[in-house]
Short mmCIF file of C-alpha atoms in Angstrom, two decimals:
data_model
loop_
_atom_site.label_atom_id
_atom_site.label_comp_id
_atom_site.label_asym_id
_atom_site.label_seq_id
_atom_site.Cartn_x
_atom_site.Cartn_y
_atom_site.Cartn_z
CA MET D 17 -105.11 25.59 102.36
CA ASP D 18 -107.37 27.45 104.77
CA VAL D 19 -106.70 30.98 106.03
CA LYS D 20 -105.99 29.86 109.60
CA ARG D 21 -103.24 27.52 108.40
CA VAL D 22 -101.73 30.15 106.11
CA ASN D 23 -101.66 32.58 109.04
CA GLN D 24 -99.94 29.99 111.27
CA ILE D 25 -97.24 29.42 108.66
CA ALA D 26 -96.81 33.12 107.94
CA SER D 27 -96.46 34.01 111.62
CA ASP D 28 -94.07 31.21 112.60
CA ILE D 29 -90.86 32.97 113.63
CA HIS D 30 -88.75 30.05 112.38
CA ASN D 31 -89.95 31.05 108.90
CA PHE D 32 -88.57 34.62 109.19
CA GLN D 33 -85.13 35.26 107.73
CA ALA D 34 -83.24 38.47 107.13
CA ALA D 35 -82.67 39.06 103.43
CA ILE D 36 -81.35 41.65 101.02
CA SER D 37 -84.55 42.95 99.45
CA GLU D 38 -83.27 42.98 95.84
CA VAL D 39 -81.99 39.41 96.10
CA ASN D 40 -85.14 38.22 97.88
CA GLY D 41 -87.35 39.89 95.28
CA ASP D 42 -85.41 38.36 92.39
CA ARG D 43 -85.49 34.95 94.05
CA SER D 44 -89.29 35.11 94.02
CA ASN D 45 -90.61 31.57 94.48
CA TYR D 46 -87.91 30.00 92.35
CA ARG D 47 -86.55 26.60 93.30
CA TYR D 48 -83.08 26.33 94.77
CA SER D 49 -80.39 24.89 92.54
CA LEU D 50 -76.65 24.77 91.94
CA PHE D 51 -75.98 26.01 88.44
CA THR D 52 -73.07 28.47 88.34
CA LYS D 53 -69.68 29.41 89.71
CA VAL D 54 -69.99 33.00 88.45
CA PHE D 55 -71.54 35.49 90.86
CA ASN D 56 -71.78 38.95 89.35
CA GLN D 57 -75.43 39.89 89.81
CA TYR D 58 -75.37 41.20 93.39
CA GLU D 59 -71.92 42.69 93.93
CA LYS D 60 -70.35 40.84 96.91
CA CYS D 61 -73.39 38.65 97.60
CA LYS D 62 -72.44 35.34 96.00
CA SER D 63 -75.94 34.35 94.97
CA ALA D 64 -77.36 33.94 91.48
CA VAL D 65 -80.70 33.76 89.76
CA ASP D 66 -81.54 32.29 86.37
CA PHE D 67 -84.73 34.06 85.37
CA LYS D 68 -85.32 31.86 82.31
CA ALA D 69 -85.02 28.58 84.22
CA CYS D 70 -86.70 30.04 87.34
CA ILE D 71 -83.96 28.81 89.69
CA PHE D 72 -81.94 30.46 92.44
CA GLN D 73 -78.54 29.60 93.89
CA PRO D 74 -77.94 30.97 97.41
CA ARG D 75 -74.49 31.71 98.73
CA ASP D 76 -72.70 28.94 100.62
CA GLU D 77 -73.00 30.63 104.03
CA ILE D 78 -76.79 30.39 104.16
CA ARG D 79 -77.47 27.03 102.53
CA GLY D 80 -77.61 25.12 105.81
CA MET D 81 -79.94 27.66 107.39
CA ILE D 82 -82.21 27.50 104.33
CA ALA D 83 -82.19 23.72 104.51
CA ARG D 84 -83.11 23.59 108.18
CA SER D 85 -85.89 26.14 107.66
CA TYR D 86 -87.35 24.07 104.82
CA LEU D 87 -87.05 20.84 106.82
CA TYR D 88 -88.81 22.48 109.77
CA MET D 89 -91.65 23.86 107.63
CA SER D 90 -92.07 20.54 105.84
CA ASP D 91 -92.16 18.64 109.12
CA LYS D 92 -94.35 21.03 111.12
CA TYR D 93 -96.80 22.11 108.42
CA LYS D 94 -96.52 19.17 106.02
CA THR D 95 -95.44 21.42 103.16
CA ASN D 96 -94.55 19.48 100.06
CA LEU D 97 -91.02 19.15 98.78
CA SER D 98 -90.22 17.51 95.48
CA ASN D 99 -87.79 14.57 95.58
CA GLN D 100 -85.13 16.72 93.93
CA GLU D 101 -85.70 19.56 96.40
CA LYS D 102 -85.60 17.22 99.38
CA LYS D 103 -82.30 15.66 98.22
CA LEU D 104 -80.70 19.09 97.80
CA ILE D 105 -81.97 20.33 101.16
CA MET D 106 -80.85 17.19 102.98
CA ALA D 107 -77.40 17.53 101.39
CA TRP D 108 -77.14 21.19 102.42
CA ASN D 109 -78.23 20.34 105.96
CA LYS D 110 -75.48 17.75 106.17
CA MET D 111 -72.79 19.86 104.49
CA TYR D 112 -73.39 23.13 106.33
CA ALA D 113 -73.65 22.75 110.11
CA PRO D 114 -75.40 25.47 112.12
CA GLU D 115 -73.17 28.27 113.30
CA ASN D 116 -73.37 29.64 116.82
CA LEU D 117 -75.66 32.51 115.77
CA GLU D 118 -78.20 30.10 114.25
CA CYS D 119 -78.17 27.99 117.42
CA LYS D 120 -78.70 31.06 119.63
CA ARG D 121 -81.48 32.32 117.35
CA ASN D 122 -83.23 28.94 117.53
CA ALA D 123 -83.01 28.89 121.35
CA HIS D 124 -84.40 32.43 121.55
CA ILE D 125 -87.30 31.59 119.22
CA ALA D 126 -88.06 28.52 121.34
CA LYS D 127 -88.40 30.77 124.41
CA VAL D 128 -90.60 33.31 122.62
CA GLN D 129 -92.70 30.99 120.46
CA GLY D 130 -92.67 27.87 122.59
CA ASN D 131 -91.07 25.49 120.11
CA ASP D 132 -87.65 24.97 118.62
CA ASN D 133 -86.56 23.89 115.17
CA LYS D 134 -85.43 20.34 115.93
CA PHE D 135 -83.28 20.34 112.78
CA VAL D 136 -81.20 23.13 114.32
CA THR D 137 -81.32 21.94 117.95
CA GLY D 138 -80.15 18.46 117.00
CA ARG D 139 -77.02 19.87 115.37
CA CYS D 140 -76.05 22.47 118.00
CA THR D 141 -73.60 21.74 120.79
CA GLN D 142 -74.95 22.77 124.16
#
């Protein structure tokens, strides 16, 4: 991938998400997965990482937002998703509708950046 394309992806505001630095660092580039019901790694943050299997399970509240971010990046920049990843992300998108804050964030980014995330817009009530 050329530098210009990497810079476009890295500067796309739809790709920015607030994160707890310890959790984000531990997540690394691990694939998302559902593998536990026990969440004791990050105090009240119900996320988990399996360092041996290189997988990460995000908390329920952010799964839909993660899914819509991945769908946007895949659609806009043609990033590759494995079949397993795509199935999980599509399921999370369906199961976890955008909350009002995500819809407002998307509308604000559209004003600033000039494009919305259609996977969010299509699920928000106007």
